[in-house]
Coordinates of C-alpha atoms and ligand atoms in Angstrom, one line a residue:
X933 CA 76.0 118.5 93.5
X934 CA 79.4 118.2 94.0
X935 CA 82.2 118.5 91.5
X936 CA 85.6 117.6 91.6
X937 CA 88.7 119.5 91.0
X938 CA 89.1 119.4 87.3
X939 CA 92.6 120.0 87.4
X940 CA 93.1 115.9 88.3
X941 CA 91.7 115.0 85.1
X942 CA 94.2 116.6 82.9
X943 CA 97.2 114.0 85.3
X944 CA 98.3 111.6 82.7
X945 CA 97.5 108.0 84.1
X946 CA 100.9 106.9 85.8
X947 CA 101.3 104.4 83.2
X948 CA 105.0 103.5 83.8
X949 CA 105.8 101.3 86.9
X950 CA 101.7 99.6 85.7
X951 CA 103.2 98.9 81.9
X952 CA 106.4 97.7 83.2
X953 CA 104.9 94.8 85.6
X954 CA 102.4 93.7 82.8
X955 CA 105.3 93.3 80.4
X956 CA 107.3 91.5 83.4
X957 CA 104.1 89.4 84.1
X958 CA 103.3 88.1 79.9
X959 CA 107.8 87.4 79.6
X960 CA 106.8 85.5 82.7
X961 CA 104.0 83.4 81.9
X962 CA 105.9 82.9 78.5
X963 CA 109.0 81.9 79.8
X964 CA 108.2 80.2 83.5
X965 CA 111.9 78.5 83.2
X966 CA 113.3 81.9 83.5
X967 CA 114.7 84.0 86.5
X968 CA 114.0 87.5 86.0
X969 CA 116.1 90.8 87.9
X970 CA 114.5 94.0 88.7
X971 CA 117.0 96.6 88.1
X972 CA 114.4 99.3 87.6
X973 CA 112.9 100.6 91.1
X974 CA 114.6 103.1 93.6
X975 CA 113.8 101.4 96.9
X976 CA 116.7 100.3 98.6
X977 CA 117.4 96.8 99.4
X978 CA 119.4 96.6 102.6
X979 CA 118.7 96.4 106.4
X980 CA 118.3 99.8 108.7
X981 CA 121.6 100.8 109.7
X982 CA 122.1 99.1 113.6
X983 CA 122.7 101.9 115.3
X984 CA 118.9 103.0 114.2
X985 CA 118.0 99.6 115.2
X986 CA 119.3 100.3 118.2
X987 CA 118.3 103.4 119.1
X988 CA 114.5 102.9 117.6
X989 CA 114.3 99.6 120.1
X990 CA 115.5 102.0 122.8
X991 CA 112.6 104.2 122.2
X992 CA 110.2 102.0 121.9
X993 CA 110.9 100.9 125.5
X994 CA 110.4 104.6 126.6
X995 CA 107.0 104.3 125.3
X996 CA 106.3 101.4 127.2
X997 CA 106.7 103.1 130.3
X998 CA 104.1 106.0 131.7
X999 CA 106.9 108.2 133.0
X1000 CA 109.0 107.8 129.5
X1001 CA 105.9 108.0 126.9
X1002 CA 105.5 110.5 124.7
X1003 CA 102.6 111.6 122.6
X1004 CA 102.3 114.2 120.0
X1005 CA 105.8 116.1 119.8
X1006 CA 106.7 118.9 118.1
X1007 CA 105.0 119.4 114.4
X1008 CA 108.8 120.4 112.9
X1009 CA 110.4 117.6 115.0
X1010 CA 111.9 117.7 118.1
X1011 CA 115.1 119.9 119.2
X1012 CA 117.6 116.4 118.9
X1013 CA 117.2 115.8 115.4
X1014 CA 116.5 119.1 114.2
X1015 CA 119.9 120.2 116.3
X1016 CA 121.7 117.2 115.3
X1017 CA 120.8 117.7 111.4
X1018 CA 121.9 121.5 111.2
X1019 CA 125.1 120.8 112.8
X1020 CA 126.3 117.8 110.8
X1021 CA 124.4 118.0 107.3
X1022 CA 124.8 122.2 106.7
X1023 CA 126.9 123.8 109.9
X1024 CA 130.4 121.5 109.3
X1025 CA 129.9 121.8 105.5
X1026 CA 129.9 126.0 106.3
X1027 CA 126.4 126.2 105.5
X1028 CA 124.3 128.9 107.9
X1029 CA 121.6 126.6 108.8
X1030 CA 120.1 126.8 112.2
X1031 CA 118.1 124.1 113.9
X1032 CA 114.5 126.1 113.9
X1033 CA 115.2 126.2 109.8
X1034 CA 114.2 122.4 109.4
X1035 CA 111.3 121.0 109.5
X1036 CA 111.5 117.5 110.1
X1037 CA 108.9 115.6 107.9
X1038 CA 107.2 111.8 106.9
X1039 CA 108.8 112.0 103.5
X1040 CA 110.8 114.5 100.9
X1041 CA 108.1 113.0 98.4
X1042 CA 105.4 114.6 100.6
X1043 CA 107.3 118.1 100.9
X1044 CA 108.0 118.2 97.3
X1045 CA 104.3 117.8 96.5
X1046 CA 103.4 120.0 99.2
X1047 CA 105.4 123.0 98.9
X1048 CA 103.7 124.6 96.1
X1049 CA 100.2 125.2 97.5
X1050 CA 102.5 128.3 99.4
X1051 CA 102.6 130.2 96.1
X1052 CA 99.7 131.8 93.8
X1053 CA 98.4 129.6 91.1
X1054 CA 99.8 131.8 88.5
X1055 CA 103.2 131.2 89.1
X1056 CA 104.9 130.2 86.4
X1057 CA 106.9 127.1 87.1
X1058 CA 110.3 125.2 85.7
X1059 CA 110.9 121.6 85.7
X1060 CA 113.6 119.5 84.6
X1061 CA 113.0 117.0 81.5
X1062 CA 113.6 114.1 82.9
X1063 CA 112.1 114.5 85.8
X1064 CA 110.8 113.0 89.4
X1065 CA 107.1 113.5 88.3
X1066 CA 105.7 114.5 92.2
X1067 CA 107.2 118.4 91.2
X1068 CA 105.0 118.2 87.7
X1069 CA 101.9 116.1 89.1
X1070 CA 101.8 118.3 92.4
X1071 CA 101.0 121.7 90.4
X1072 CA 98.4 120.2 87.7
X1073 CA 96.3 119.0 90.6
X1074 CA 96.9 122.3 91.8
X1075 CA 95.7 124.1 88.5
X1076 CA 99.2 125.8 87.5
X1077 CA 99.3 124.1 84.5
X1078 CA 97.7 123.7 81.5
X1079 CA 96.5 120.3 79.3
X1080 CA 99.0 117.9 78.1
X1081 CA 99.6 118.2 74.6
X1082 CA 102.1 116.4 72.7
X1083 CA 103.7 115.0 75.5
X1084 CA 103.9 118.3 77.9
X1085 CA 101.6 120.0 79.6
X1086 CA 101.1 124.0 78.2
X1087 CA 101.9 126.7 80.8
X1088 CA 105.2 124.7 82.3
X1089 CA 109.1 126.1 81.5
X1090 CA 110.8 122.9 80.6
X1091 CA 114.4 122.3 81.6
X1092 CA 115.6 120.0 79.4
X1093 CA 118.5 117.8 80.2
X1094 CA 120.2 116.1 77.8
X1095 CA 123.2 115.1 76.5
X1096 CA 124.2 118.8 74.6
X1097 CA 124.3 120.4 78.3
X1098 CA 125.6 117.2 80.3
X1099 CA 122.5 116.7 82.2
X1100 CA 122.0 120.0 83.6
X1101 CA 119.5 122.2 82.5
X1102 CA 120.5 126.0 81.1
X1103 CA 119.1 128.9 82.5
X1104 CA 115.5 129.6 81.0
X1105 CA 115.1 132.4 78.4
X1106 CA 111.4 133.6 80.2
X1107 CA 111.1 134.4 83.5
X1108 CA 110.1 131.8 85.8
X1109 CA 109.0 131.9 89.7
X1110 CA 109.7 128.5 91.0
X1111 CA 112.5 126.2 90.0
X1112 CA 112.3 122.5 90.8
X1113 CA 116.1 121.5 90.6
X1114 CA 117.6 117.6 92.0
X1115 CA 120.8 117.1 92.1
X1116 CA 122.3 114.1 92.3
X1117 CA 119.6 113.8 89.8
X1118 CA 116.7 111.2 90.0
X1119 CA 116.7 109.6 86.9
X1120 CA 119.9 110.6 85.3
X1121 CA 122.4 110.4 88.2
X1122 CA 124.1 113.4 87.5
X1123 CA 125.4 116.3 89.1
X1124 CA 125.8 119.9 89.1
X1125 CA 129.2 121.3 90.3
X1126 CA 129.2 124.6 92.5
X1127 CA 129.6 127.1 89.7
X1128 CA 126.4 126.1 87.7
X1129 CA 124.9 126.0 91.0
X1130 CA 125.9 129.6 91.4
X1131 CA 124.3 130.4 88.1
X1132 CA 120.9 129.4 89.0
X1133 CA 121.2 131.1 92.5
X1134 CA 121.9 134.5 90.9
X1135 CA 119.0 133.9 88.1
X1136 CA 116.6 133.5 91.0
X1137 CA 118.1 136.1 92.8
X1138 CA 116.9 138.2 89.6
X1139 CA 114.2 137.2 89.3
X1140 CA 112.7 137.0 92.4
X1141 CA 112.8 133.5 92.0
X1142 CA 112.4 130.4 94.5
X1143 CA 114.7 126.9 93.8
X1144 CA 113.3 124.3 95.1
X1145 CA 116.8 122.0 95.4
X1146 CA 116.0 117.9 96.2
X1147 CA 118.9 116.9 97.8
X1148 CA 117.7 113.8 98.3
X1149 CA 120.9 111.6 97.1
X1150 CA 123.2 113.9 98.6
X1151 CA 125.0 111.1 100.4
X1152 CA 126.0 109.3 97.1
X1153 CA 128.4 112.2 96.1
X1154 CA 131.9 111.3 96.2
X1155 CA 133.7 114.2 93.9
X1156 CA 134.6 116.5 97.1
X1157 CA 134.4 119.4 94.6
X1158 CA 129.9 119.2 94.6
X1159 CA 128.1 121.2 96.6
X1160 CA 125.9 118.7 99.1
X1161 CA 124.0 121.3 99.7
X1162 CA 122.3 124.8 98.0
X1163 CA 123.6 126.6 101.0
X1164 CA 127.2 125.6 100.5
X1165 CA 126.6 128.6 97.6
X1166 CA 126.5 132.1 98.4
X1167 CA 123.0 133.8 98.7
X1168 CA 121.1 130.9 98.4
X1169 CA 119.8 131.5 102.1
X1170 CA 117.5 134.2 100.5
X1171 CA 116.1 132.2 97.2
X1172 CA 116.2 128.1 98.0
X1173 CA 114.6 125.8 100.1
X1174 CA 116.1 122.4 100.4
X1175 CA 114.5 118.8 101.0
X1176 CA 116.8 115.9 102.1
X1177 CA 115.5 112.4 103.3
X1178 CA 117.0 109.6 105.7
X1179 CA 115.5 107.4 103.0
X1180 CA 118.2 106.5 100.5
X1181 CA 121.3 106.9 102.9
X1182 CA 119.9 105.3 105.8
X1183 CA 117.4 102.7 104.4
X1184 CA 114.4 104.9 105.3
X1185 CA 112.1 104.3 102.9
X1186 CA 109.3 101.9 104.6
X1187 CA 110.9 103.9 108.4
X1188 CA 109.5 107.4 107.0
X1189 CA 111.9 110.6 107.7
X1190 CA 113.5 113.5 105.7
X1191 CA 113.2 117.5 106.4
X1192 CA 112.8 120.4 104.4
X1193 CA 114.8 123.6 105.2
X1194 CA 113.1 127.0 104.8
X1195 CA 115.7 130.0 105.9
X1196 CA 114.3 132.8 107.1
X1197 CA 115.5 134.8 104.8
X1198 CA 113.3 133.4 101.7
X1199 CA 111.0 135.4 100.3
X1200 CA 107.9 135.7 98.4
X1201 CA 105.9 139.0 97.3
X1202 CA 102.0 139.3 97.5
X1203 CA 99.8 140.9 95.3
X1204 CA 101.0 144.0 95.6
X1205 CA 104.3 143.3 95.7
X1206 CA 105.2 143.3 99.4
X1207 CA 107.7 141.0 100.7
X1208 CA 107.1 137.9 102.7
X1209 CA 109.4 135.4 104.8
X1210 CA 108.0 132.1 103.3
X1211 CA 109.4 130.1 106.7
X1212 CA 106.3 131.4 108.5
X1213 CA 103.9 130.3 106.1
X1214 CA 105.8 126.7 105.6
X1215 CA 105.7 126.4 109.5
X1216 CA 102.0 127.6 109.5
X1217 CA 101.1 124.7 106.8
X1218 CA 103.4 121.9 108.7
X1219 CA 101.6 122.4 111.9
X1220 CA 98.0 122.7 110.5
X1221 CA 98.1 119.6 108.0
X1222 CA 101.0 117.3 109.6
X1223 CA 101.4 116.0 113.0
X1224 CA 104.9 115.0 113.2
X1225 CA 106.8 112.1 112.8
X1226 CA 106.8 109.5 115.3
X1227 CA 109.6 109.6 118.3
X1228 CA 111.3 106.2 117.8
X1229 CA 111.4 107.2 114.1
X1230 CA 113.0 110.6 114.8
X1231 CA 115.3 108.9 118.0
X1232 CA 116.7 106.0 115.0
X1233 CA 117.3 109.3 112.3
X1234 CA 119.6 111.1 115.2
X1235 CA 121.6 107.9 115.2
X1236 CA 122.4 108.1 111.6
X1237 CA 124.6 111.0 113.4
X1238 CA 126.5 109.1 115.7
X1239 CA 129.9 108.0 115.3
X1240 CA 128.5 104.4 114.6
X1241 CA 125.6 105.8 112.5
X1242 CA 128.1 107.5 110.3
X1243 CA 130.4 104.6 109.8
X1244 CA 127.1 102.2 108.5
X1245 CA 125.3 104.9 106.1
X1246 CA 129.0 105.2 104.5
X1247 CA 129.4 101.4 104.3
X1248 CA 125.6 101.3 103.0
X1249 CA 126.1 104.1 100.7
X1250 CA 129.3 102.1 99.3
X1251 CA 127.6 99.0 98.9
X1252 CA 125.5 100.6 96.0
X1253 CA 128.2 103.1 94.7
X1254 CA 130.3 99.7 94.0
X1255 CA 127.2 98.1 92.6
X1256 CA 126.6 101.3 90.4
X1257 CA 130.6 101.2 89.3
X1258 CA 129.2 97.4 88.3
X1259 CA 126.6 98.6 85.9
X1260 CA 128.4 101.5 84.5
X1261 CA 131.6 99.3 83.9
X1262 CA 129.7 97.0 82.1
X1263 CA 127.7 99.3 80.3
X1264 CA 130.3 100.8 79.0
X1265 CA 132.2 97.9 77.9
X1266 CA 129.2 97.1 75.4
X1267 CA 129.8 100.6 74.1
X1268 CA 126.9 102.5 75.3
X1269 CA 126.9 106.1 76.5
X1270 CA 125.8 106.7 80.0
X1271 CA 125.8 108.7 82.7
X1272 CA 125.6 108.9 86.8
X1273 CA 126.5 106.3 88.9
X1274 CA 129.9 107.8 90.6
X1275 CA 127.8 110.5 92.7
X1276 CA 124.9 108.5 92.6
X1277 CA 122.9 105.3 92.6
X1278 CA 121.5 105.4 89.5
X1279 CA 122.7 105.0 85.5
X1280 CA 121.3 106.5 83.0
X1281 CA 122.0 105.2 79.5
X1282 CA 121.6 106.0 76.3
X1283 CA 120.1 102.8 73.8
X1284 CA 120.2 104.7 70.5
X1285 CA 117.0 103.5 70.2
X1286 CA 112.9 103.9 71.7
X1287 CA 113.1 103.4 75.5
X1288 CA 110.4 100.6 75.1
X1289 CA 112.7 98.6 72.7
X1290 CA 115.5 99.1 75.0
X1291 CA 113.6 98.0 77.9
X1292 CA 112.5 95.0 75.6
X1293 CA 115.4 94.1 74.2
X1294 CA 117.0 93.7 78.1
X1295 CA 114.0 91.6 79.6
X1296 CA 113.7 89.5 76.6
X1297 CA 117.4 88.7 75.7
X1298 CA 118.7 88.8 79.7
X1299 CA 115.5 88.9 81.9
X1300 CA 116.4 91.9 83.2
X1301 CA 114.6 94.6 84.0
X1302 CA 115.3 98.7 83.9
X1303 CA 113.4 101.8 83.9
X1304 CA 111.9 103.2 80.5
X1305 CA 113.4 107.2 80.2
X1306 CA 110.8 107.8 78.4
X1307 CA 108.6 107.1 81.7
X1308 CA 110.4 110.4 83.3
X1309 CA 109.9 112.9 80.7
X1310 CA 109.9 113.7 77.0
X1311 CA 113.9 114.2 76.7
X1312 CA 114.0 110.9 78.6
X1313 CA 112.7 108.9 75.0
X1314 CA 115.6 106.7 74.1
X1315 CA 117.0 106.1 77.9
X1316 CA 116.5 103.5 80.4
X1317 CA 117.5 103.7 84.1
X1318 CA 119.1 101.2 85.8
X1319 CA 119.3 101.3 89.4
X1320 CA 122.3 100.0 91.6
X1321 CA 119.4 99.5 94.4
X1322 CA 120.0 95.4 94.9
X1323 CA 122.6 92.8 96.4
X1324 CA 125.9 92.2 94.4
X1325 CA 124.8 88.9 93.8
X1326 CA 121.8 90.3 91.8
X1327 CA 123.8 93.3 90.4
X1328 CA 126.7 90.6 89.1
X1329 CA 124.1 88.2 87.6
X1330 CA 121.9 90.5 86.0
X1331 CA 125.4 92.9 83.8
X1332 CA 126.6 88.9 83.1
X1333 CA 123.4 88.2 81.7
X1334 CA 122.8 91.4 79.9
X1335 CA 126.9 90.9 78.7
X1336 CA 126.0 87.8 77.0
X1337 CA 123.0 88.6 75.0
X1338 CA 124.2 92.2 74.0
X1339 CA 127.8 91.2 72.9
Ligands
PLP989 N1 113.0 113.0 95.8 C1 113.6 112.3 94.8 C2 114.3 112.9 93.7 C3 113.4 110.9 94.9 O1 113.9 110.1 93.9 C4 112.6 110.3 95.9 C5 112.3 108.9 96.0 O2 112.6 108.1 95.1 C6 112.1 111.2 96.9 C7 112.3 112.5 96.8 C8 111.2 110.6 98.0 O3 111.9 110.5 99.2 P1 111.1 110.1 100.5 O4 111.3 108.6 100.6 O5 111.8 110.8 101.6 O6 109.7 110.4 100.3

């Protein structure tokens, strides 16, 4: 007989994004005269970036040739890209990342979920509250956790982030092993400056700790004072591992390409306590269960480096950092507390009430629609998240509407 891994049955059902179309569909069916606006998902809304168009057109006419085709490449990704990303996203910021560090990948949401099956089930884990739920979902099918009771699951260190420590978590009191930490955070937007960074580096450091830093809205930060990177702070090359994507700076979220970077000084102890270079067991898992990402995909992620490639991710991340300034500005001007949305494409906000009503109360009164907080964690209760993910014209419509019915 077989049996299942029981560990999937204690996953809470992903009610959110499913609770927030049905109540979308029934204000629908009530009110067919009205438009609705979907401020609440974090897929971007603009074309590739043409110098990707170009060079992705470019290889797909290599392939179309026998003496120019390629088949399966190199698992981590080939020399270009992997070259091209340590010198412009680590080497010019001062960060000592080489090329064979990264491991180019189909997906930061794939890396995050895979990274943990490195480590022993008993590791004790610590995740943010709000949260990006592939860190928490990843390790309960993986058995490091325990039930969910009373909205948490038992066994997990929870970093809370709230309003008391501006969105960043403190340092835990226990001791921890592996530290999921995002920064520009998804879904509060905010950041952590390079001296709270530090903190955590020297707690893991300690501890014999790993962070596991998503950099994956790096791009959006504007204050030149933020690190971009863990590596931009001292002795992080020995406890941090880093996942970036091409998804939310370059518009690759249905193209498929980010990278994880393991430095080979990272470490991780067995049984008996003997050291181990986790790069060598990352590399060993990439090349047994992935098979790389496809060349044209990797050829338009190199162009995001060129001079024209730079120019169009800035103007694209722009775009949305003026649509975000939009949302806060108007936000604010109806007196609500928020934060993000000036290193980062999201704004989270505070309704002094249930996240439900708040969500409600906005697709009811201005057909709009936002993310519950309380979808993203238990310290998210009382939140929403809107997204500056859209056109202007949508953006402008949708903080008119919600103007009017809120004043
Ligand atoms: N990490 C965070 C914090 C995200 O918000 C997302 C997507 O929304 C991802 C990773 C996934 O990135 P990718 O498209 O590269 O899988």
């Amino acid at each position: 007989m077989l049996t299942i891994n029981e560990h999937y049955l204690k996953l809470q059902a992903s009610y959110l994004f499913s609770n927030i179309a049905k109540r979308v569909a029934t204000f629908q069916e009530q009110n067919p005269e009205r438009d609705i606006i979907k401020l609440g998902i974090g897929d971007v809304t603009r074309a590739l970036p043409q110098a990707c168009i170009e060079a992705f057109h470019s290889a797909i006419d290599e392939m179309a040739n026998d003496s120019s085709f390629r088949g399966y490449g190199p698992e981590q990704g080939y020399d270009f890209l992997r070259t091209a990303i340590a010198a412009n996203d680590f080497q010019t910021r001062g960060a000592d990342i080489s090329a064979d560090e990264i491991f180019v990948s189909d997906g930061a949401k794939c890396d995050t979920g895979n990274i943990q099956e490195l480590f022993s089930l008993d590791s004790k884990i610590a995740i943010p509250d709000p949260v990006y739920p592939v860190y928490l979902d990843s390790n309960v099918m993986a058995g490091r956790t325990g039930d969910f009771q009373d909205g948490r699951y038992q066994g997990v260190v929870y970093l809370d982030s709230t309003k008391e420590n501006n969105y960043v978590p403190v340092l835990p009191s226990e001791k921890v092993d592996l530290i999921y930490l995002c920064f520009p955070n998804n879904p509060t937007g905010s950041t952590i400056t390079k001296a709270q960074l530090k903190t955590w580096v020297d707690f893991a450091k300690e501890s014999k700790a790993l962070i596991l830093f998503d950099a994956a809205y790096e791009a959006f930060i504007q204050d030149d004072s933020l690190p971009h990177s863990i590596y931009e702070i001292d002795g992080a090359r020995e406890v941090a591992i880093e996942f970036r994507s091409f998804s939310k700076n370059a518009g690759f979220t249905g193209t498929r390409c980010a990278y994880t970077v393991v430095p080979k000084e990272c470490m991780a102890y067995d049984s008996k306590g003997k050291e181990h270079s986790v790069h060598p067991l990352w590399n060993r898992r990439h090349c047994t269960k992935f098979n790389g990402v496809s060349y044209p995909v990797q050829k338009a992620a190199e162009a995001v480096y060129s001079e024209s490639g730079k120019a169009q991710t800035d103007e694209l991340v722009s775009y949305y950092l003026e649509n975000a300034t939009i949302v806060r500005e108007a936000i604010n001007d109806l007196g609500f507390d928020s934060v993000g949305g000036e290193n980062s494409p999201y704004i989270w906000i505070q309704g002094n009430r249930d996240s439900w009503d708040f969500f409600d109360m906005l697709l009811n009164q201005a057909g709009v629609v936002c993310t519950p907080g309380a979808g993203f964690g238990k310290c998210g209760q009382g939140y929403i998240r809107i997204s500056a993910f859209n056109s202007r014209d949508n953006v402008v419509e949708a903080m008119g509407k919600i103007k009017d019915a809120l004043k």
